[in-house]
Short mmCIF file of C-alpha atoms and ligand atoms in Angstrom, two decimals:
data_model
loop_
_atom_site.label_atom_id
_atom_site.label_comp_id
_atom_site.label_asym_id
_atom_site.label_seq_id
_atom_site.Cartn_x
_atom_site.Cartn_y
_atom_site.Cartn_z
CA MET A 1 -10.07 -28.95 -10.94
CA THR A 2 -8.78 -25.66 -12.62
CA VAL A 3 -5.32 -26.05 -14.34
CA ILE A 4 -3.27 -22.95 -13.79
CA GLU A 5 -0.52 -22.24 -16.39
CA VAL A 6 2.20 -19.51 -16.40
CA VAL A 7 3.19 -18.42 -19.85
CA LEU A 8 5.54 -15.42 -21.29
CA GLY A 9 4.11 -13.68 -24.12
CA ASP A 10 1.45 -11.37 -25.45
CA ILE A 11 -2.13 -11.93 -24.26
CA THR A 12 -3.47 -10.77 -27.63
CA ALA A 13 -2.05 -13.94 -29.05
CA GLU A 14 -3.46 -16.32 -26.51
CA ASP A 15 -5.92 -19.00 -27.96
CA VAL A 16 -8.41 -19.05 -25.15
CA ALA A 17 -12.13 -18.23 -25.25
CA ALA A 18 -11.77 -15.30 -23.12
CA ILE A 19 -9.05 -12.81 -22.31
CA VAL A 20 -8.88 -10.30 -19.50
CA THR A 21 -8.01 -6.89 -19.71
CA ALA A 22 -6.55 -4.64 -17.01
CA ALA A 23 -8.98 -1.73 -17.60
CA ASN A 24 -9.82 1.58 -16.11
CA GLU A 25 -13.52 2.38 -14.88
CA SER A 26 -14.54 3.93 -18.25
CA LEU A 27 -13.73 0.66 -20.25
CA LEU A 28 -12.77 3.02 -23.13
CA GLY A 29 -9.30 1.58 -23.27
CA GLY A 30 -5.81 3.06 -22.30
CA GLY A 31 -2.27 2.09 -22.36
CA GLY A 32 -0.46 -1.12 -21.20
CA VAL A 33 -2.36 -4.38 -21.71
CA ASP A 34 -5.61 -2.58 -22.14
CA GLY A 35 -4.05 -0.67 -25.09
CA ALA A 36 -2.70 -3.71 -26.74
CA ILE A 37 -6.12 -5.60 -26.40
CA HIS A 38 -8.10 -2.57 -27.89
CA ARG A 39 -5.70 -2.21 -30.63
CA ALA A 40 -6.19 -5.92 -31.67
CA ALA A 41 -9.92 -5.99 -31.01
CA GLY A 42 -10.63 -2.56 -32.89
CA PRO A 43 -12.66 0.20 -32.13
CA GLU A 44 -15.86 -1.63 -31.45
CA LEU A 45 -14.31 -2.85 -28.22
CA ALA A 46 -14.29 0.72 -26.67
CA ARG A 47 -17.93 1.37 -27.92
CA ALA A 48 -18.91 -1.85 -26.35
CA GLY A 49 -17.10 -1.07 -23.19
CA GLY A 50 -18.36 2.40 -22.96
CA ALA A 51 -21.87 1.10 -23.30
CA ILE A 52 -21.71 -1.14 -20.07
CA ALA A 53 -19.29 1.41 -18.21
CA PRO A 54 -18.54 2.15 -15.49
CA CYS A 55 -16.93 -0.86 -13.92
CA ASP A 56 -15.91 -0.49 -10.36
CA PRO A 57 -12.45 -1.49 -9.05
CA GLY A 58 -12.65 -5.30 -8.28
CA ASP A 59 -15.57 -5.72 -10.71
CA ALA A 60 -15.51 -7.50 -14.07
CA LYS A 61 -17.79 -7.03 -17.06
CA ALA A 62 -17.75 -8.93 -20.46
CA THR A 63 -17.89 -7.79 -24.13
CA PRO A 64 -17.45 -9.64 -27.34
CA ALA A 65 -13.89 -9.79 -28.75
CA PHE A 66 -14.61 -8.25 -32.05
CA ASP A 67 -11.65 -8.27 -34.22
CA LEU A 68 -9.47 -10.64 -31.98
CA ASP A 69 -8.79 -13.98 -33.73
CA PRO A 70 -10.91 -17.00 -32.84
CA PRO A 71 -11.04 -18.91 -30.48
CA VAL A 72 -11.12 -15.62 -28.48
CA ARG A 73 -14.80 -14.72 -28.18
CA HIS A 74 -14.94 -12.51 -25.05
CA VAL A 75 -12.87 -9.77 -23.41
CA ILE A 76 -13.53 -9.54 -19.68
CA HIS A 77 -12.61 -6.03 -18.54
CA THR A 78 -11.70 -5.74 -14.93
CA VAL A 79 -10.50 -2.80 -12.83
CA GLY A 80 -7.55 -3.31 -10.55
CA PRO A 81 -6.71 -1.36 -7.61
CA VAL A 82 -4.36 1.54 -7.63
CA TRP A 83 -1.39 0.76 -5.16
CA GLU A 84 -1.46 3.17 -2.41
CA GLY A 85 0.89 1.51 0.06
CA GLY A 86 -1.28 -1.60 0.89
CA THR A 87 -3.68 -0.24 3.70
CA TYR A 88 -6.60 0.90 1.63
CA GLY A 89 -7.99 -2.68 0.82
CA GLU A 90 -5.89 -3.11 -2.34
CA ASP A 91 -5.25 -6.84 -1.75
CA ASP A 92 -8.89 -7.46 -1.40
CA THR A 93 -9.85 -5.46 -4.46
CA LEU A 94 -7.24 -7.22 -6.61
CA ALA A 95 -8.54 -10.71 -5.21
CA SER A 96 -11.92 -9.66 -6.25
CA CYS A 97 -10.76 -8.91 -9.86
CA TYR A 98 -9.70 -12.56 -10.22
CA ARG A 99 -12.82 -13.78 -8.54
CA ARG A 100 -15.22 -11.67 -10.47
CA CYS A 101 -13.42 -12.39 -13.83
CA LEU A 102 -13.91 -16.31 -13.18
CA GLU A 103 -17.51 -15.68 -12.18
CA VAL A 104 -18.03 -13.96 -15.40
CA ALA A 105 -16.32 -16.56 -17.47
CA ASP A 106 -18.67 -19.16 -15.79
CA GLU A 107 -21.65 -16.93 -16.96
CA LEU A 108 -20.21 -16.93 -20.47
CA GLY A 109 -19.25 -20.69 -20.57
CA ALA A 110 -15.75 -19.76 -21.11
CA ALA A 111 -13.62 -22.90 -20.35
CA GLU A 112 -10.24 -21.23 -20.77
CA VAL A 113 -9.32 -17.71 -19.74
CA ALA A 114 -6.08 -15.82 -19.88
CA PHE A 115 -5.22 -13.13 -17.39
CA PRO A 116 -2.58 -10.40 -17.50
CA ALA A 117 -0.72 -9.41 -14.32
CA ILE A 118 -3.65 -7.09 -13.24
CA ALA A 119 -2.71 -3.72 -11.52
CA THR A 120 1.10 -4.49 -11.66
CA GLY A 121 1.96 -1.82 -14.33
CA VAL A 122 0.49 1.73 -14.45
CA TYR A 123 -1.31 1.03 -11.07
CA GLY A 124 1.74 0.12 -9.32
CA PHE A 125 0.65 -2.93 -7.34
CA PRO A 126 3.89 -4.86 -6.11
CA PRO A 127 4.14 -7.77 -8.79
CA GLU A 128 5.35 -10.55 -6.24
CA ARG A 129 2.40 -9.69 -3.98
CA ALA A 130 0.06 -9.68 -6.97
CA ALA A 131 1.30 -13.01 -8.11
CA ARG A 132 0.49 -14.54 -4.79
CA ILE A 133 -3.00 -13.07 -4.60
CA ALA A 134 -3.78 -14.22 -8.23
CA VAL A 135 -2.72 -17.83 -7.58
CA ALA A 136 -4.41 -17.96 -4.02
CA THR A 137 -7.66 -16.61 -5.46
CA ILE A 138 -7.86 -18.70 -8.49
CA ARG A 139 -7.19 -21.83 -6.27
CA SER A 140 -9.81 -20.78 -3.85
CA THR A 141 -12.61 -19.82 -6.21
CA PRO A 142 -15.10 -22.46 -7.24
CA THR A 143 -15.38 -22.19 -11.09
CA ARG A 144 -16.16 -24.39 -14.25
CA VAL A 145 -13.18 -22.57 -15.82
CA HIS A 146 -10.73 -25.58 -16.36
CA ARG A 147 -7.67 -23.86 -17.75
CA VAL A 148 -6.36 -20.47 -16.50
CA ARG A 149 -3.30 -19.06 -18.30
CA LEU A 150 -1.50 -16.35 -16.42
CA VAL A 151 0.25 -14.32 -19.12
CA ALA A 152 3.50 -12.45 -18.05
CA PHE A 153 4.92 -9.87 -20.43
CA ASP A 154 8.54 -10.18 -19.33
CA ALA A 155 10.65 -12.95 -17.70
CA ALA A 156 10.72 -11.26 -14.27
CA ALA A 157 7.06 -11.29 -14.14
CA ARG A 158 6.93 -14.87 -15.37
CA ASP A 159 9.46 -16.01 -12.67
CA LEU A 160 7.28 -14.22 -9.85
CA LEU A 161 4.13 -16.12 -11.17
CA LEU A 162 6.02 -19.41 -11.29
CA ASP A 163 7.27 -18.86 -7.72
CA ALA A 164 3.66 -18.15 -6.57
CA LEU A 165 2.39 -21.24 -8.41
CA ASN A 166 5.21 -23.56 -7.25
CA GLY A 167 6.00 -21.93 -3.83
N1 APR B 1 0.25 -8.89 -22.89
C1 APR B 1 0.42 -9.37 -21.69
N2 APR B 1 0.68 -8.62 -20.58
C2 APR B 1 0.92 -7.24 -20.88
C3 APR B 1 0.83 -6.70 -22.13
C4 APR B 1 0.46 -7.60 -23.25
N3 APR B 1 0.30 -7.25 -24.56
N4 APR B 1 1.13 -5.43 -22.24
C5 APR B 1 1.34 -5.06 -20.85
N5 APR B 1 1.27 -6.19 -20.12
C6 APR B 1 1.33 -6.28 -18.65
C7 APR B 1 2.34 -5.32 -17.95
O1 APR B 1 3.74 -5.65 -18.19
C8 APR B 1 1.89 -5.50 -16.62
O2 APR B 1 2.54 -6.52 -15.98
O3 APR B 1 0.28 -6.07 -18.12
C9 APR B 1 0.30 -5.89 -16.72
C10 APR B 1 -0.55 -4.73 -16.19
O4 APR B 1 -0.05 -3.54 -16.46
P1 APR B 1 -1.10 -2.38 -17.16
O5 APR B 1 -1.55 -2.65 -18.51
O6 APR B 1 -0.24 -1.04 -16.82
O7 APR B 1 -2.38 -2.37 -16.27
P2 APR B 1 -2.58 -1.75 -14.62
O8 APR B 1 -1.46 -1.81 -13.94
O9 APR B 1 -3.79 -2.56 -14.30
O10 APR B 1 -3.09 -0.28 -14.95
C11 APR B 1 -4.40 -0.02 -15.70
O11 APR B 1 -3.44 1.36 -17.24
O12 APR B 1 -3.73 1.06 -19.59
C12 APR B 1 -4.31 1.60 -18.49
O13 APR B 1 -6.58 1.79 -19.02
C13 APR B 1 -5.61 1.04 -18.20
O14 APR B 1 -6.06 2.83 -16.63
C14 APR B 1 -5.79 1.51 -16.77
C15 APR B 1 -4.47 1.29 -16.03
#
């Protein structure tokens, strides 16, 4: 049974085995949460990401966490959908991000994983809809991950995740 927690904070401060970054297909880093994680992990992260790029939207690929503090050992890079109004399979691509990250975490033997609100920033995915997809997908994906932390960067995002979790 996977425990799902909602927390407010900076994902780079999470004490879990693997943290997920909302990347772009190059895996070279960017702004938002990807920028924060690359700054914390150091330049090796972009080199390792570039070596296994591209990452398709909906897929997930792992690298070491480099300069991120223990117990973080892995960064799982996933590429969310750019929101284009909802009729281009965006929901399915976002669900695939969460599913693939859990599969990769299982391959890594990571028992605890922290996720940001994938695609809800630059990519413009409606946060309430994304929160519902995140919770539903995690609940319906068989995985050995026993704790998932959904990290909100602001109180509004936290409240939407809590509504999705307790709704
Ligand atoms: N910790 C946790 N969450 C964060 C942090 C942080 N340090 N910084 C930002 N966030 C949140 C944002 O508030 C948003 O809710 O992460 C969520 C995802 O937003 P983005 O980082 O903009 O990611 P996304 O919408 O998936 O766009 C990805 O942006 O940074 C580039 O390289 C990235 O091209 C890719 C695109």
